[in-house]
Coordinates of C-alpha atoms in Angstrom, one line a residue:
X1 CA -14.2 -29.5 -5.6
X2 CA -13.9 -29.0 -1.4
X3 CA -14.9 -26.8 0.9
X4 CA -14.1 -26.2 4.9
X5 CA -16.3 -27.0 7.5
X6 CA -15.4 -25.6 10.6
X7 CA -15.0 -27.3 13.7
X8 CA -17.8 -27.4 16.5
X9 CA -18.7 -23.6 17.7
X10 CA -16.5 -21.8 15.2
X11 CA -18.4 -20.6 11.8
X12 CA -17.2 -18.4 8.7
X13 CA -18.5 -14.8 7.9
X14 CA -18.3 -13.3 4.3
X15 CA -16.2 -9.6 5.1
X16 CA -17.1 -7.2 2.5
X17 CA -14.8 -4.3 4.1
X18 CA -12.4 -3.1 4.4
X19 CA -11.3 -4.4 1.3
X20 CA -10.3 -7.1 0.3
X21 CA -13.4 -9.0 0.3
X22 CA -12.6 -12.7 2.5
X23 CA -14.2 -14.9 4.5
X24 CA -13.5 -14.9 8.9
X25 CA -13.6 -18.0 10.9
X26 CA -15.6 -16.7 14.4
X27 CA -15.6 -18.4 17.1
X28 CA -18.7 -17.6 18.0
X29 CA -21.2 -20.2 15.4
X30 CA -23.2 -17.1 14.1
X31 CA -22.3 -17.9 10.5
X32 CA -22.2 -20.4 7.8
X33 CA -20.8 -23.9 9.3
X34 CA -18.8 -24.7 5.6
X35 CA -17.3 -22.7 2.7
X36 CA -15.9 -23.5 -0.8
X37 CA -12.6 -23.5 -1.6
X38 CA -11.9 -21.3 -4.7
X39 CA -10.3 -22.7 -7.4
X40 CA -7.3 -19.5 -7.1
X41 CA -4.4 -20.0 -4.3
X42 CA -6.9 -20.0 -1.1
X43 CA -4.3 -18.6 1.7
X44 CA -5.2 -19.6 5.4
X45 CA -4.2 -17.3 7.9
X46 CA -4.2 -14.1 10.6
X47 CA -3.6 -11.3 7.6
X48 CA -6.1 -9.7 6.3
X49 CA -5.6 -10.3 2.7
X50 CA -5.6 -14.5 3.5
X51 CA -9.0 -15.8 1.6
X52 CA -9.1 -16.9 5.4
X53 CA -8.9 -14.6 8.1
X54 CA -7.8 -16.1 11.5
X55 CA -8.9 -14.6 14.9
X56 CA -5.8 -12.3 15.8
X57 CA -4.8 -12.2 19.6
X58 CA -1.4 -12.2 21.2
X59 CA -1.7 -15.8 22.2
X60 CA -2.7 -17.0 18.7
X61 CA 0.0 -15.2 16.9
X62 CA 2.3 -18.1 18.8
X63 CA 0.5 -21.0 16.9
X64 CA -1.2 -19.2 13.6
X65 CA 0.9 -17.3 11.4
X66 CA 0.0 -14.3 8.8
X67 CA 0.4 -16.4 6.1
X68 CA -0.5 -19.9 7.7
X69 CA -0.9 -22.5 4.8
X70 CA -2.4 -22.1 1.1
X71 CA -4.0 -24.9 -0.7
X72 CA -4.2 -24.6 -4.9
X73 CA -6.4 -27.0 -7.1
X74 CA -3.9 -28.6 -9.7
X75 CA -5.8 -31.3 -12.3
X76 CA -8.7 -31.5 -10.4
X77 CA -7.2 -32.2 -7.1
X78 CA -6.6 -29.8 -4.0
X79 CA -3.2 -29.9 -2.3
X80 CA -2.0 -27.9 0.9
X81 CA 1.1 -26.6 1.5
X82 CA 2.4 -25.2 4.7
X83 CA 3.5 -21.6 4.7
X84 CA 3.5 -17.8 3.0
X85 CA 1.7 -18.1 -0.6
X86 CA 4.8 -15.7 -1.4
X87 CA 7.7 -13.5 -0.4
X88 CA 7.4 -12.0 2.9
X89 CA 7.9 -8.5 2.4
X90 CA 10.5 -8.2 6.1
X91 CA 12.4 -11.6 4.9
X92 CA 12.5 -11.4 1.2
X93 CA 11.2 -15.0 0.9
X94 CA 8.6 -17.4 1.6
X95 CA 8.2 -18.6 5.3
X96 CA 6.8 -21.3 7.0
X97 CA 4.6 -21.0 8.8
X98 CA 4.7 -20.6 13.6
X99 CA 3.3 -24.1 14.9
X100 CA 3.1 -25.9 11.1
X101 CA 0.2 -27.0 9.2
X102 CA -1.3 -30.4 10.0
X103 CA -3.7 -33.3 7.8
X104 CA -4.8 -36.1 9.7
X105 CA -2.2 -35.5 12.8
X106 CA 0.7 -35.4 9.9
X107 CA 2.7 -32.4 9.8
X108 CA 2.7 -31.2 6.5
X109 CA 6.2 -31.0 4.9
X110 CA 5.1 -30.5 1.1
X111 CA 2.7 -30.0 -0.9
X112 CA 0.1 -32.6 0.2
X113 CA -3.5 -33.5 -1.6
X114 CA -6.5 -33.1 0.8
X115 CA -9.4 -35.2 0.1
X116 CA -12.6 -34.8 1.2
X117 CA -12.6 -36.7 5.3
X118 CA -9.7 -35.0 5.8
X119 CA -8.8 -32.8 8.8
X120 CA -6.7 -29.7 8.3
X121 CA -5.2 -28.5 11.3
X122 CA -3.5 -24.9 11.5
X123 CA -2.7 -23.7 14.9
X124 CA -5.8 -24.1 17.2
X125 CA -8.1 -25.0 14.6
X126 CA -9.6 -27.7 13.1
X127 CA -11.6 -27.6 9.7
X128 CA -12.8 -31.0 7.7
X129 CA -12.2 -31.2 4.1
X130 CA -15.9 -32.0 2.7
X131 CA -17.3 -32.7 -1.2
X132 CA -18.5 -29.9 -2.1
X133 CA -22.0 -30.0 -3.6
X134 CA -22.0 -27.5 -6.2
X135 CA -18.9 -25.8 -7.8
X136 CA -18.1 -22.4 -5.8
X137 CA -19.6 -18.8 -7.0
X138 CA -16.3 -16.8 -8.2
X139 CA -17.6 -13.5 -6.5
X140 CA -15.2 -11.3 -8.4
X141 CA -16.0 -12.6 -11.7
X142 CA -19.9 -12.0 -11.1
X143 CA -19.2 -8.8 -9.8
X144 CA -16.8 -8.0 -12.2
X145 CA -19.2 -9.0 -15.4
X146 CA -21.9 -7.1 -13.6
X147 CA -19.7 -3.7 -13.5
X148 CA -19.1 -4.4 -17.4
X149 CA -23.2 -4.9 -18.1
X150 CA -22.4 -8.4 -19.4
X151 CA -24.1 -9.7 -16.6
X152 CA -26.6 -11.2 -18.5
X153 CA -23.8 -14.4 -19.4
X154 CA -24.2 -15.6 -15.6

């Protein structure tokens, strides 16, 4: 599996609330420098319900969109793919996404595989496609076996 790592100065906060729970990319380096990519559709982007919330500021919304890119793990590999996840509700169908969705200085037309050296680039920001050392926690399914007292399975 991959995870992010964020470029130089920027960093990623877990947001517990308002719901839903997702990680923030500040630009300020307060918080973790890398996180894991779920293996669920990971949507990059200024909404609030991306996996990855984007700073939102009138000059950003001209190169990030609200539904930038998403990247999905198929066989064991992760691919990106530029754009809404789904249906817009205004349009009534996917949309790509402002300024598009870059790897390695290539705009990304399809869905493309990211390995890990890669460099994703949406909008303004940069984030480098790394190994990921251990497979990622799935939060909601801890939490969610925890509310149902079978907890003791993790």
């Amino acid at each position: 599996m991959l995870r992010l790592s964020a470029s130089e100065g920027c960093s990623f906060v877990w947001r517990e609330s308002p719901a839903p729970r997702t990680w923030v990319l500040k630009a300020d380096g307060q918080g973790q420098p890398a996180i894991p990519l779920s293996p669920a559709p990971f949507v990059v982007g200024r909404a609030v319900d991306c996996q990855l919330v984007l700073p939102d500021t009138p000059p950003l919304r001209k190169t990030t969109s609200r539904w930038h890119c998403h990247l999905r793990v198929r066989d064991g590999a992760v691919f990106v793919e530029d754009g809404s996840l789904a249906e817009v509700p205004e349009l009534g169908r996917k949309k790509p996404s402002n300024s598009g969705t870059m790897v390695n200085g290539r705009r990304v037309e399809k869905p493309e595989q990211l390995r890990a050296g890669d460099v994703l680039r949406v909008g303004p920001w940069e984030f480098t496609a790394e190994d990921c050392p251990e497979p990622p926690l799935q939060m909601d399914e801890m939490l969610g076996k925890v509310a149902r007292g079978t907890a003791k399975e993790l």
